Short mmCIF file of C-alpha atoms in Angstrom, two decimals:
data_model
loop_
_atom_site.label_atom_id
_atom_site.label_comp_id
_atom_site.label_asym_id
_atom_site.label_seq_id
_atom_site.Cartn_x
_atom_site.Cartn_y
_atom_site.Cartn_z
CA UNK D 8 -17.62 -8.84 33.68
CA UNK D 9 -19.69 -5.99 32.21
CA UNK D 10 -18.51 -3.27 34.58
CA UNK D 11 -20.99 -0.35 33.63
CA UNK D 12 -22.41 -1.54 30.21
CA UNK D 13 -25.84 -1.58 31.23
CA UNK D 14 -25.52 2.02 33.70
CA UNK D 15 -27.36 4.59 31.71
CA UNK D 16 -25.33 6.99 32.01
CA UNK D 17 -24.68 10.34 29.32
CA UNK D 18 -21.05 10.96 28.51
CA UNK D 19 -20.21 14.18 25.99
CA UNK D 20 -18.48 12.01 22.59
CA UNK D 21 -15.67 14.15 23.45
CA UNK D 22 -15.16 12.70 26.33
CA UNK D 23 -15.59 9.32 25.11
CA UNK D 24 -12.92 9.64 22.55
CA UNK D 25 -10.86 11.36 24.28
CA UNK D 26 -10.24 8.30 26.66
CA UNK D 27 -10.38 5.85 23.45
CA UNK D 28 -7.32 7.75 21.98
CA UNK D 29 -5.65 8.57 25.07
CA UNK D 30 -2.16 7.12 25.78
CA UNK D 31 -3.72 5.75 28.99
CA UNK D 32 -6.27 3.56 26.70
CA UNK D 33 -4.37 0.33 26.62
CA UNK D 34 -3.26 -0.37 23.68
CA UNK D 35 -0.10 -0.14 23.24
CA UNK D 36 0.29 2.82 20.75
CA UNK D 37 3.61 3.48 22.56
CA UNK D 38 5.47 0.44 21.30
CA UNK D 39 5.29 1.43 17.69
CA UNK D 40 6.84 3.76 15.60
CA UNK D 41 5.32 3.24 12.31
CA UNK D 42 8.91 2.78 10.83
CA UNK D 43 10.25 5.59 12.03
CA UNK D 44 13.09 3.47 14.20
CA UNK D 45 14.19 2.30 10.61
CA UNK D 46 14.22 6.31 9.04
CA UNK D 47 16.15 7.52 12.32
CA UNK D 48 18.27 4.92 11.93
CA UNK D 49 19.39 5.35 8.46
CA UNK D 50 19.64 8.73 8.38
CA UNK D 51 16.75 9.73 6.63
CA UNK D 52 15.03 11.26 9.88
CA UNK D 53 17.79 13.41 11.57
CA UNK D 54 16.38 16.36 13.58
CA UNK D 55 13.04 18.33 13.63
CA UNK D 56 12.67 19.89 9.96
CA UNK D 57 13.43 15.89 8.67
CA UNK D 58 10.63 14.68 11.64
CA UNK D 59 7.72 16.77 10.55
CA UNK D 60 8.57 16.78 6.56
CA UNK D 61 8.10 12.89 7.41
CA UNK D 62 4.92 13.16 9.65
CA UNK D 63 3.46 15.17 7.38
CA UNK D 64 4.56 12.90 4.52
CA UNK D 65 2.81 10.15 6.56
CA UNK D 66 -0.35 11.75 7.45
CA UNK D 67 -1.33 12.72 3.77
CA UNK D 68 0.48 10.17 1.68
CA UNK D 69 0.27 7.10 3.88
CA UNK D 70 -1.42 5.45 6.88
CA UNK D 71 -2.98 8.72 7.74
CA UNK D 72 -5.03 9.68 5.12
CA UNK D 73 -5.46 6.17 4.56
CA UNK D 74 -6.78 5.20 7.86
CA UNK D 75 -8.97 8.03 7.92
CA UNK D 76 -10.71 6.84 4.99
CA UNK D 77 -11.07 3.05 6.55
CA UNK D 78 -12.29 4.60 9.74
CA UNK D 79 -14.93 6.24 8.07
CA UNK D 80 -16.26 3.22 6.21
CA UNK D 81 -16.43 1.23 9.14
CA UNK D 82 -18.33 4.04 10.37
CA UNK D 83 -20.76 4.39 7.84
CA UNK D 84 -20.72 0.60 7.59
CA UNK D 85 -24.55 -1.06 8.02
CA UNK D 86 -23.77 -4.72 9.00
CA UNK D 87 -21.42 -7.17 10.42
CA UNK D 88 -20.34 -8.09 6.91
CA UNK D 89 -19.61 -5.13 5.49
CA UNK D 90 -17.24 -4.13 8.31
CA UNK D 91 -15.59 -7.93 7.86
CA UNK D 92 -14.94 -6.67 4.21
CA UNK D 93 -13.53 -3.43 5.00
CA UNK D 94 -11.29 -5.07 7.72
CA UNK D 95 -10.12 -7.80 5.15
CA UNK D 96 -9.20 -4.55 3.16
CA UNK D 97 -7.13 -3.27 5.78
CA UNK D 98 -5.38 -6.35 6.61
CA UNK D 99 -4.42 -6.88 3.07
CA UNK D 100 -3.11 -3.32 2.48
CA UNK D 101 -0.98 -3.22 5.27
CA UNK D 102 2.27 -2.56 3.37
CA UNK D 103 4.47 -4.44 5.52
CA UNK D 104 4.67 -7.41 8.16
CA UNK D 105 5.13 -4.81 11.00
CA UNK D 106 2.27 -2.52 9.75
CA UNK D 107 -0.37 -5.20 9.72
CA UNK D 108 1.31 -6.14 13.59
CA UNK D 109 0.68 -2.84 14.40
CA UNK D 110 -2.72 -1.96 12.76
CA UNK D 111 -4.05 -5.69 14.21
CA UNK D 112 -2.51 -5.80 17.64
CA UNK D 113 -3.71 -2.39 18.61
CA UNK D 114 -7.21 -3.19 17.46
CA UNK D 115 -7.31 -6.20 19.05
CA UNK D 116 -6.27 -4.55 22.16
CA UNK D 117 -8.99 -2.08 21.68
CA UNK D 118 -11.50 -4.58 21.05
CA UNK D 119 -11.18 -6.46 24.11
CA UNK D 120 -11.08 -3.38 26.89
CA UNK D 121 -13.74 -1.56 24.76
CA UNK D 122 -15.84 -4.93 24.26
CA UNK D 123 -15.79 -5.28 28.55
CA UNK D 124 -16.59 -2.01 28.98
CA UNK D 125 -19.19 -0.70 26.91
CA UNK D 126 -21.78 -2.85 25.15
CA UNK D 127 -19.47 -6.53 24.27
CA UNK D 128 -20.16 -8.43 21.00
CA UNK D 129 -16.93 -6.48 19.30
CA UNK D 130 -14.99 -8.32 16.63
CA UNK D 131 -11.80 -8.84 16.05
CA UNK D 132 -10.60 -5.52 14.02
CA UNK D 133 -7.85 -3.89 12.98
CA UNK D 134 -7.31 -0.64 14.88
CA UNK D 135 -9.04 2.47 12.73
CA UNK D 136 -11.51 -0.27 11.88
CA UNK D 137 -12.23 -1.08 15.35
CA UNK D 138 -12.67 2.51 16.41
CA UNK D 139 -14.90 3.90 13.63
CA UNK D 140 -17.21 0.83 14.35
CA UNK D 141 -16.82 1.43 18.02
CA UNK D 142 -17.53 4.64 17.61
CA UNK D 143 -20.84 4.54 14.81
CA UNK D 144 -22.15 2.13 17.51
CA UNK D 145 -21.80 4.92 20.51
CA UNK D 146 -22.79 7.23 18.14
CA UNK D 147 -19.94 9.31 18.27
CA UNK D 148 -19.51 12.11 15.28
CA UNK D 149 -17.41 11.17 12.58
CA UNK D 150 -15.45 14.04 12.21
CA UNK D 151 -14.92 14.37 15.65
CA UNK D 152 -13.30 10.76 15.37
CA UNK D 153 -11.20 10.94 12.72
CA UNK D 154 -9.60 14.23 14.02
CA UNK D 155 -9.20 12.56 17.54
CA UNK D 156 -7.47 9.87 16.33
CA UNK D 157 -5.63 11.39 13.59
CA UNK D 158 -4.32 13.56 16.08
CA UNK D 159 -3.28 10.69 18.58
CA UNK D 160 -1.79 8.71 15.59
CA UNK D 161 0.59 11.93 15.38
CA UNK D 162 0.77 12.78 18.40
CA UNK D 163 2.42 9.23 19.19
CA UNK D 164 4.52 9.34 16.46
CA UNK D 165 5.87 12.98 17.92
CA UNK D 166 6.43 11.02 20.95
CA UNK D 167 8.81 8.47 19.41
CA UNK D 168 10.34 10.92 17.24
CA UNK D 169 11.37 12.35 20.64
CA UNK D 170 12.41 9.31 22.23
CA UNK D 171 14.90 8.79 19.19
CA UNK D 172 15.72 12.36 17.87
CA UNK D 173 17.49 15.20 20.01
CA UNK D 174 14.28 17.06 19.43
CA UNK D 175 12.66 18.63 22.54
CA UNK D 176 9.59 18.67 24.46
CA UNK D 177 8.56 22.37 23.22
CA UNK D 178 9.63 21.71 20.07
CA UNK D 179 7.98 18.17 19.23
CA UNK D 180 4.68 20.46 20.63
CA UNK D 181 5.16 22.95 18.17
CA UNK D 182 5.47 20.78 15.41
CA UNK D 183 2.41 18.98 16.73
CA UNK D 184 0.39 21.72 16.53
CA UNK D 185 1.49 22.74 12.77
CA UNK D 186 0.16 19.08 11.48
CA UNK D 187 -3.07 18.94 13.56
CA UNK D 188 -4.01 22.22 11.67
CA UNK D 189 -4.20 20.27 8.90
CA UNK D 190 -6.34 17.43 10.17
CA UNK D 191 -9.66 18.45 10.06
CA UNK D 192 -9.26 19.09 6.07
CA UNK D 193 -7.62 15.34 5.81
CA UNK D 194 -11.14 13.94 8.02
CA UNK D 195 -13.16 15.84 5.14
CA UNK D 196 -11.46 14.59 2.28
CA UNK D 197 -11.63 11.36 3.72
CA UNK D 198 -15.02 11.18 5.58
CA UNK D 199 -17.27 9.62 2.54
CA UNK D 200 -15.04 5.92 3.71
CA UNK D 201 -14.90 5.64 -0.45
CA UNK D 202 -12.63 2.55 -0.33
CA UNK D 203 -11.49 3.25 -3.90
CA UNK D 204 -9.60 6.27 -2.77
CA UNK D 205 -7.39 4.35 -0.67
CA UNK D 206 -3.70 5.35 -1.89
CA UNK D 207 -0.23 4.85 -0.57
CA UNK D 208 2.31 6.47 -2.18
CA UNK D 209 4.76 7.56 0.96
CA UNK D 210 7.11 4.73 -0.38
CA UNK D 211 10.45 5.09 1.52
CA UNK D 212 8.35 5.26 4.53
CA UNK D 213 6.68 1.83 3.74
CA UNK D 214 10.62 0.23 2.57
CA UNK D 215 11.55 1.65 5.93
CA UNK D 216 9.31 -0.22 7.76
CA UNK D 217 10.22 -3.49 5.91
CA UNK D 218 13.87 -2.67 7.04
CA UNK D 219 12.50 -2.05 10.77
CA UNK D 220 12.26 -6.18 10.35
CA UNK D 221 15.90 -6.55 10.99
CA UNK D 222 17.04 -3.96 12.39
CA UNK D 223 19.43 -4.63 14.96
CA UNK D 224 18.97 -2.24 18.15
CA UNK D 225 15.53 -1.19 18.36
CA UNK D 226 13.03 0.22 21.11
CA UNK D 227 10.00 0.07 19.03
CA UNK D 228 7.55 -2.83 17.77
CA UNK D 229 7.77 -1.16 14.54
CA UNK R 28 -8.17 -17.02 -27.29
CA UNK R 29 -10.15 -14.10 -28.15
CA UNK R 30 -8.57 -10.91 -29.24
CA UNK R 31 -9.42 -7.40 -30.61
CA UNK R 32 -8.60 -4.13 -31.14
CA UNK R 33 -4.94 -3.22 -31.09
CA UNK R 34 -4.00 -6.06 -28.28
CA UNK R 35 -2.99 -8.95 -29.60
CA UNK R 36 -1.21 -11.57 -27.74
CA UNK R 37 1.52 -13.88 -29.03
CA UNK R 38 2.73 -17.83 -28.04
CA UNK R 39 6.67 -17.66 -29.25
CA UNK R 40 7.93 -21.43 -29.02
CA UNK R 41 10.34 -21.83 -26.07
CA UNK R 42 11.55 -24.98 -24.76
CA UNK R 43 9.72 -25.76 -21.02
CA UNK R 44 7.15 -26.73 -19.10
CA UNK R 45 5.67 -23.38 -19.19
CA UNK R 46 3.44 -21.42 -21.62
CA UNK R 47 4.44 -17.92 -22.47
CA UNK R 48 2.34 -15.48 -23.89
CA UNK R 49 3.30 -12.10 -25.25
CA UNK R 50 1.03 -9.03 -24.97
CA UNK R 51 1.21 -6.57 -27.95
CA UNK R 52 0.03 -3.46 -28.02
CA UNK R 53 0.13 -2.55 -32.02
CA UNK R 54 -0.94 0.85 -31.20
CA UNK R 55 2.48 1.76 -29.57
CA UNK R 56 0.63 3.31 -26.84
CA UNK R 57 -2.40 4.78 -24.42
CA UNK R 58 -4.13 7.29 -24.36
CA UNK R 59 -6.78 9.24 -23.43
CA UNK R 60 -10.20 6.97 -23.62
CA UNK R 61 -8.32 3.72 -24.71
CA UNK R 62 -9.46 1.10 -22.92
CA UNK R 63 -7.72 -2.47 -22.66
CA UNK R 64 -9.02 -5.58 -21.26
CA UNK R 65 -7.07 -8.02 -20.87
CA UNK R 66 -8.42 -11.68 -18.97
CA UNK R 67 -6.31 -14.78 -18.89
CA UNK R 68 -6.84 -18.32 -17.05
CA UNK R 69 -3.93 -20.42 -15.91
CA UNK R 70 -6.11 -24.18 -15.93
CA UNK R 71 -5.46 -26.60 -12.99
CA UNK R 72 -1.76 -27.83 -12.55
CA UNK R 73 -0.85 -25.21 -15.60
CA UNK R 74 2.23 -22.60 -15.57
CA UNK R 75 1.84 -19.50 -17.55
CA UNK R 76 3.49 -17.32 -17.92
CA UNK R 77 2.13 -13.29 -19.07
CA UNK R 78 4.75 -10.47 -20.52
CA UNK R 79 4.74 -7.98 -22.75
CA UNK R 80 6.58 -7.45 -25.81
CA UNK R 81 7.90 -3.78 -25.05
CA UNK R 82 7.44 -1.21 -22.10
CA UNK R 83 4.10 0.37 -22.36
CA UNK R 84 3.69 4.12 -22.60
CA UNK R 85 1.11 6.18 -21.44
CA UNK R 86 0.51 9.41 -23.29
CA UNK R 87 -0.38 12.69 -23.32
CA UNK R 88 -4.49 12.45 -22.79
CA UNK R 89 -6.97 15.43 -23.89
CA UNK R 90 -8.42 17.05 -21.11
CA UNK R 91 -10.88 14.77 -19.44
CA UNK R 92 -10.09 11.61 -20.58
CA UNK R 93 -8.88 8.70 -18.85
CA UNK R 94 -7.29 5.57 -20.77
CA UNK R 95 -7.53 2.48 -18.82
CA UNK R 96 -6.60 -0.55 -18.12
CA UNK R 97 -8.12 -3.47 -16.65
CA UNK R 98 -6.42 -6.86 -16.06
CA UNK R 99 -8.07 -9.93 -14.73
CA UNK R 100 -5.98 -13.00 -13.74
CA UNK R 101 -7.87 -16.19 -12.89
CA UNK R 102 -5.37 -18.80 -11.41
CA UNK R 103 -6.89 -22.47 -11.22
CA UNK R 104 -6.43 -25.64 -8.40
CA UNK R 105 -2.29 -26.24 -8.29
CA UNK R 106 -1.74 -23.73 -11.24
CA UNK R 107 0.92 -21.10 -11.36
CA UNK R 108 0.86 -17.42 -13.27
CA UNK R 109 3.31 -15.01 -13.39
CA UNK R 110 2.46 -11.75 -14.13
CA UNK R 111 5.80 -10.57 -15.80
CA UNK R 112 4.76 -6.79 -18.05
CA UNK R 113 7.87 -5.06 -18.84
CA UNK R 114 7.69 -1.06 -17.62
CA UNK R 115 4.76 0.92 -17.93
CA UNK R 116 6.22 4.37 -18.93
CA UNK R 117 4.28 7.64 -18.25
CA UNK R 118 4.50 10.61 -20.06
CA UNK R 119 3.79 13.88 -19.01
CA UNK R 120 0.10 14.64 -19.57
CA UNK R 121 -0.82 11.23 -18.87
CA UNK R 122 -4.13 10.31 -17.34
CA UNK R 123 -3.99 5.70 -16.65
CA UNK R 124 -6.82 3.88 -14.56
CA UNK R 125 -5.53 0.24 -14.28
CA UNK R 126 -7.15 -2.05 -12.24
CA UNK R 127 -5.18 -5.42 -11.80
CA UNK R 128 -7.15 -8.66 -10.45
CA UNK R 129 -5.91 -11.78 -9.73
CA UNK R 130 -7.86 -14.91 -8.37
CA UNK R 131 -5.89 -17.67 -6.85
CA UNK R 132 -8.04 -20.86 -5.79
CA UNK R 133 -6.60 -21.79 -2.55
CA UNK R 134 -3.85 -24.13 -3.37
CA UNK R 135 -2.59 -21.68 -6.49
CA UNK R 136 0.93 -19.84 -6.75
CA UNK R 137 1.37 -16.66 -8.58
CA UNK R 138 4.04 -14.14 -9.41
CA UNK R 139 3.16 -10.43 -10.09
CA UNK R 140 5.19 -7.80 -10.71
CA UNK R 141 4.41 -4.36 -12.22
CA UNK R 142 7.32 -1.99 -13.01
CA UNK R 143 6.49 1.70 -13.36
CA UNK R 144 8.73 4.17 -14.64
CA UNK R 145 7.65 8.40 -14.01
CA UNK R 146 8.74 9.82 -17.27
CA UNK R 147 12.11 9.01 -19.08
CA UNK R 148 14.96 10.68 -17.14
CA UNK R 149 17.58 10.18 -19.80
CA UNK R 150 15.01 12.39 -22.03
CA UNK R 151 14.71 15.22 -19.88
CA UNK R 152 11.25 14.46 -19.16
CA UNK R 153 9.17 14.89 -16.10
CA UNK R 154 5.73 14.61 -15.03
CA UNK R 155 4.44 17.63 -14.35
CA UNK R 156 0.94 17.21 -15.31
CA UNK R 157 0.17 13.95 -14.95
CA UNK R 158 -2.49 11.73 -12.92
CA UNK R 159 -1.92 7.83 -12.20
CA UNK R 160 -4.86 5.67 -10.26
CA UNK R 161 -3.32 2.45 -10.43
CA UNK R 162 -5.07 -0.71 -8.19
CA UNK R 163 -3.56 -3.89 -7.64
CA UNK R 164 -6.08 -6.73 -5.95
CA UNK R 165 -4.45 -10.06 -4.79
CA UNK R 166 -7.77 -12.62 -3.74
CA UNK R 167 -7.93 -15.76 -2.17
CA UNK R 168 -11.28 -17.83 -1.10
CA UNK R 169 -13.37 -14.55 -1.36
CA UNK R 170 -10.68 -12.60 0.13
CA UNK R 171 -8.30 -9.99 -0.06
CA UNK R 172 -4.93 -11.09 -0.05
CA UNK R 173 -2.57 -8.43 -1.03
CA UNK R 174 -3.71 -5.10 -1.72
CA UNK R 175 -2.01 -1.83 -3.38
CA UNK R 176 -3.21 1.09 -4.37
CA UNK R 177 -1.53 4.55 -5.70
CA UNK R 178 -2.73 7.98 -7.07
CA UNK R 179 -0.90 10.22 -7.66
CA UNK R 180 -2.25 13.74 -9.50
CA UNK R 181 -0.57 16.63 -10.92
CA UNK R 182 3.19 17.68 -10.03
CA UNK R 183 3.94 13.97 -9.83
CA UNK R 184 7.71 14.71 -10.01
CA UNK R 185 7.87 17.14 -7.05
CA UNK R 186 6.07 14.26 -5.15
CA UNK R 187 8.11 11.98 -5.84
CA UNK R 188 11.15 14.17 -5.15
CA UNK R 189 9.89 14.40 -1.62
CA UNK R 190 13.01 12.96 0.70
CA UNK R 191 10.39 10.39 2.63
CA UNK R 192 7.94 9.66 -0.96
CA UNK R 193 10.90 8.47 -3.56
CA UNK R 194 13.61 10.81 -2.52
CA UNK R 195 13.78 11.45 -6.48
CA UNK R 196 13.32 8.45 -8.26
CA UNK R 197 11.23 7.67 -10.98
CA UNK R 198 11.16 4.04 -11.24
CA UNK R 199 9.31 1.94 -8.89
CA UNK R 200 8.19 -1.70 -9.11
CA UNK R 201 5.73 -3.93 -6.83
CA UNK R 202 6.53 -7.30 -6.94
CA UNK R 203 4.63 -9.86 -4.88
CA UNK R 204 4.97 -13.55 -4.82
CA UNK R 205 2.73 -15.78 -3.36
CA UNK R 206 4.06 -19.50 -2.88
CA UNK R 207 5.02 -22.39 -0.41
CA UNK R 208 8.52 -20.91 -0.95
CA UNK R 209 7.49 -17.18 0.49
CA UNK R 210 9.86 -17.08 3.40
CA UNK R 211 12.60 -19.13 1.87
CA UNK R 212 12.70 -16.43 -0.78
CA UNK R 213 12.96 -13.65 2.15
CA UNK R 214 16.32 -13.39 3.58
CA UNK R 215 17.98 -13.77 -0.21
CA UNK R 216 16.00 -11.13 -1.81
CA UNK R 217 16.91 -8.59 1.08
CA UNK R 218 20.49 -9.76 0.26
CA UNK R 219 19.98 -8.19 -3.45
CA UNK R 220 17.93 -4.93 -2.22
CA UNK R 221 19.52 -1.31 -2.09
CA UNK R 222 18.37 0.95 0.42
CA UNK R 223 15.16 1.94 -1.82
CA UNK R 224 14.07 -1.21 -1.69
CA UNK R 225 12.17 -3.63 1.03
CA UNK R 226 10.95 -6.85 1.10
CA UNK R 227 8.55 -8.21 3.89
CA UNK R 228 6.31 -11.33 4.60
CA UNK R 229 2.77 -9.78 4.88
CA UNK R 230 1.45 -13.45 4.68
CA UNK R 231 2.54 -17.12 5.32
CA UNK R 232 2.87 -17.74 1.94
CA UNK R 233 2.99 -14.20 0.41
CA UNK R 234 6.18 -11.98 -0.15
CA UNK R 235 5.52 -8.05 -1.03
CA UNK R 236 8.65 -6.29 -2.28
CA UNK R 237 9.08 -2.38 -3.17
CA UNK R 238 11.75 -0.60 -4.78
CA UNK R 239 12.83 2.40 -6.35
CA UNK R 240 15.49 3.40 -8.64
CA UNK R 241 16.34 6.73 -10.38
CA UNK R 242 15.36 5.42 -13.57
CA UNK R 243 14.52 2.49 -15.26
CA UNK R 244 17.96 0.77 -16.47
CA UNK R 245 18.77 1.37 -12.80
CA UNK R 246 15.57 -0.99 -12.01
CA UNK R 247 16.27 -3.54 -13.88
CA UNK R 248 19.57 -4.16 -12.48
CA UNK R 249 18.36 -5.01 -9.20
CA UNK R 250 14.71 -6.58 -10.58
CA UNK R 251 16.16 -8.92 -13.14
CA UNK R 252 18.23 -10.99 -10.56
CA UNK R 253 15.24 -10.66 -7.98
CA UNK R 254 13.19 -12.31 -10.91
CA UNK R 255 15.03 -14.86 -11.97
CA UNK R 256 15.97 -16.12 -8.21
CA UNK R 257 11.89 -16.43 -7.69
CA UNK R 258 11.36 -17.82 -11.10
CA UNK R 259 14.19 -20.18 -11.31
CA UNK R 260 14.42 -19.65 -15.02
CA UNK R 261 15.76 -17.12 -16.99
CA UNK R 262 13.41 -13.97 -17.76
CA UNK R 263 11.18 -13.88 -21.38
CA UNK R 264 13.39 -13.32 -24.14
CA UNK R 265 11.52 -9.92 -24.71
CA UNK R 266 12.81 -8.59 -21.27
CA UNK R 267 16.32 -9.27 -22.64
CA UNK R 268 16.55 -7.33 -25.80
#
């Protein structure tokens, strides 16, 4: 059922990504903590200062910046096949079993409810390859994108860090604003999509999520 | 074989059913607009195995020049490679492009592992000025299999210092094996890991391990049993001397 996809209908891109990246958009974003269960639990990740130093660590050095830059080349991508390559790029630079689970089950779950709702015919894509297509085809601005979902990708990780840290509401908020200061400079470094500037270098993060595999009490996905 | 330039590659006689080949660098080193190439075939049903005859080092490059490195691995039907270099070593000033490719036709098995080490601790030396663009491409059927990729530019020792980057350590090695045997290798090669290192399942058949050490001797102790569990057979007699 195509509820609304052919109801003309203008809708500020704002507002459009604003429900895409909102926790109410179901996909799941709660369930996963990017590895974070694993840092909290050994230690590494022990109050606020420890939480942001690895947020931040995340958002330049890891999936952030890195997903910014694959959201943008599915953006800018012209066809079909070039967003199949640049997805088969994601997949295979997930640096974990967890983060592909978490990159692929979140765009999957995007992919359907976005497929039924706006114009169908979406693939199959990992998440920030499933919204910058998504969002080329509504012809949303790509800055605008990346910083929206940039700042959910934080803004859920905040979340979890205060589901498994003593760190409060005002505080996680605080901390929240600090990195999203940063996030429009991270969308322009990354907004050409260049592929070759994909980099991960926030390795204990990455080792934590491999030890997130076994980890014996957990809450998250990941 | 075809060689030229200072990298030449030797066959030392072992007893097996592999082939070993030796990579030597007669120059002693990289720098600056040095460019390797380095392509290699493993033939259906073949074994072969690639090291190198001493750590590599990256030097000191002028200003503006890049040396680089570019590695292509073709593995045929049933045919195995292992990808075995001993550390690459940076020194401070360094500017290295490598770009590691490896082919697999669909019924291949491969082993590739590339140790890094971020300036020699034991010397008192650090990166401080330093840039590292390193790529390593996995491919299967016309697609992407495993896929790595690091830069890392300038103060490379204060980002790796960072508690979640490397926490301080300067050695770091990728390993990833790709094989029937993937998850059978799993739960025994988290049984050798420290902390700083993780090993997951990103694939049926493929196995991606990280790890860090402070320093390269520190590595080694944790990457030569990791080896020789996946290889079944004891390391190149190069890595041992």
């Amino acid at each position: 059922m195509a509820t609304g996809a052919r109801i003309p209908m203008h809708i500020d891109p704002v507002l459009t990504l604003a429900q895409w990246l909102s926790p109410a958009y179901p996909v799941g974003a709660f369930a996963y903590s990017h590895g974070l269960e694993a840092a909290v639990e050994a230690g590494g990740v022990r109050d606020g200062a420890t939480l942001k130093d690895w947020l931040a660590t995340v958002l330049w050095h890891g999936a952030g910046h890195n997903d910014a830059l694959l959201l943008a080349a599915a953006w800018h991508a012209e066809t079909r096949a070039e967003l199949d390559r640049i997805d088969a790029s994601a997949r295979a630079f997930a640096a974990s079993r967890e983060r592909l689970l978490e990159s692929a089950q979140q765009g999957t779950a995007f992919c359907i409810v976005t497929g039924a709702i706006w114009d169908g015919g979406f693939a199959d894509y990992t998440y920030p390859v499933a919204i910058g297509a998504a969002a080329a085809r509504e012809a949303l601005p790509l800055p605008l994108t990346q910083a929206m979902y940039l700042h959910a990708f934080l803004s859920n990780l905040v979340a979890a860090g205060q589901r498994l840290l003593p760190v409060g509401q005002t505080e996680g908020q605080a901390m929240l604003r600090r990195l999203t200061a940063r996030i429009p400079a991270l969308a322009e470094a990354t907004a050409k999509g260049d592929l070759a500037r994909l980099s991960g270098t926030a390795f204990l993060t990455d080792i934590a999520a491999m030890h997130h595999e076994t980890q014996t009490t957990r809450i998250f996905r990941t | 074989m075809r060689q030229q330039g200072s990298l030449k590659c030797l066959f030392p006689r072992r007893d097996g059913p592999t082939l070993d080949a030796v990579l030597v660098n007669t120059a002693g080193g990289l720098t600056g607009g040095d460019a390797f190439s380095i392509a290699a075939r493993a033939g259906a049903g073949s074994a072969l195995t690639l090291t190198t005859q001493a750590a590599e080092r990256a030097y000191a490059a002028r200003s503006g020049e890049t040396a680089r490195i570019v590695t292509r691995l073709d593995v045929a039907s049933g045919a195995r490679m292992t990808w075995l270099p001993q550390e690459t070593i940076l020194f401070e000033g360094c500017a290295l492009k490598r770009r590691l490719t490896v082919t697999l036709a669909p019924d291949a098995t491969a082993l590739v592992v590339e140790p890094l080490v971020f300036g020699r601790r034991a010397m008192g030396e650090e990166l401080r000025a330093a840039s590292l663009d390193d790529r390593i491409e996995i491919r299967r059927a016309g697609k992407p299999l495993y896929l790595d990729a690091m830069r890392l530019c300038g103060d490379i020792a204060a980002q790796l210092d960072r508690p979640h980057v490397a926490a301080g350590a300067r050695a770091l090695v990728s390993l990833v094996h790709v094989g029937p045997d993937a998850e059978a290798r799993l739960a025994p090669l988290r049984a050798m890991l420290p902390r700083s290192g993780g090993v997951s399942l990103i694939g049926d058949d493929v196995l991606a391990l990280r790890l860090l050490a402070p320093d390269s001797h520190a590595l080694r102790q944790v990457l030569i049993p990791a080896l020789t569990l996946l290889t079944g057979n004891p390391l190149p007699r190069c890595w041992m001397t």
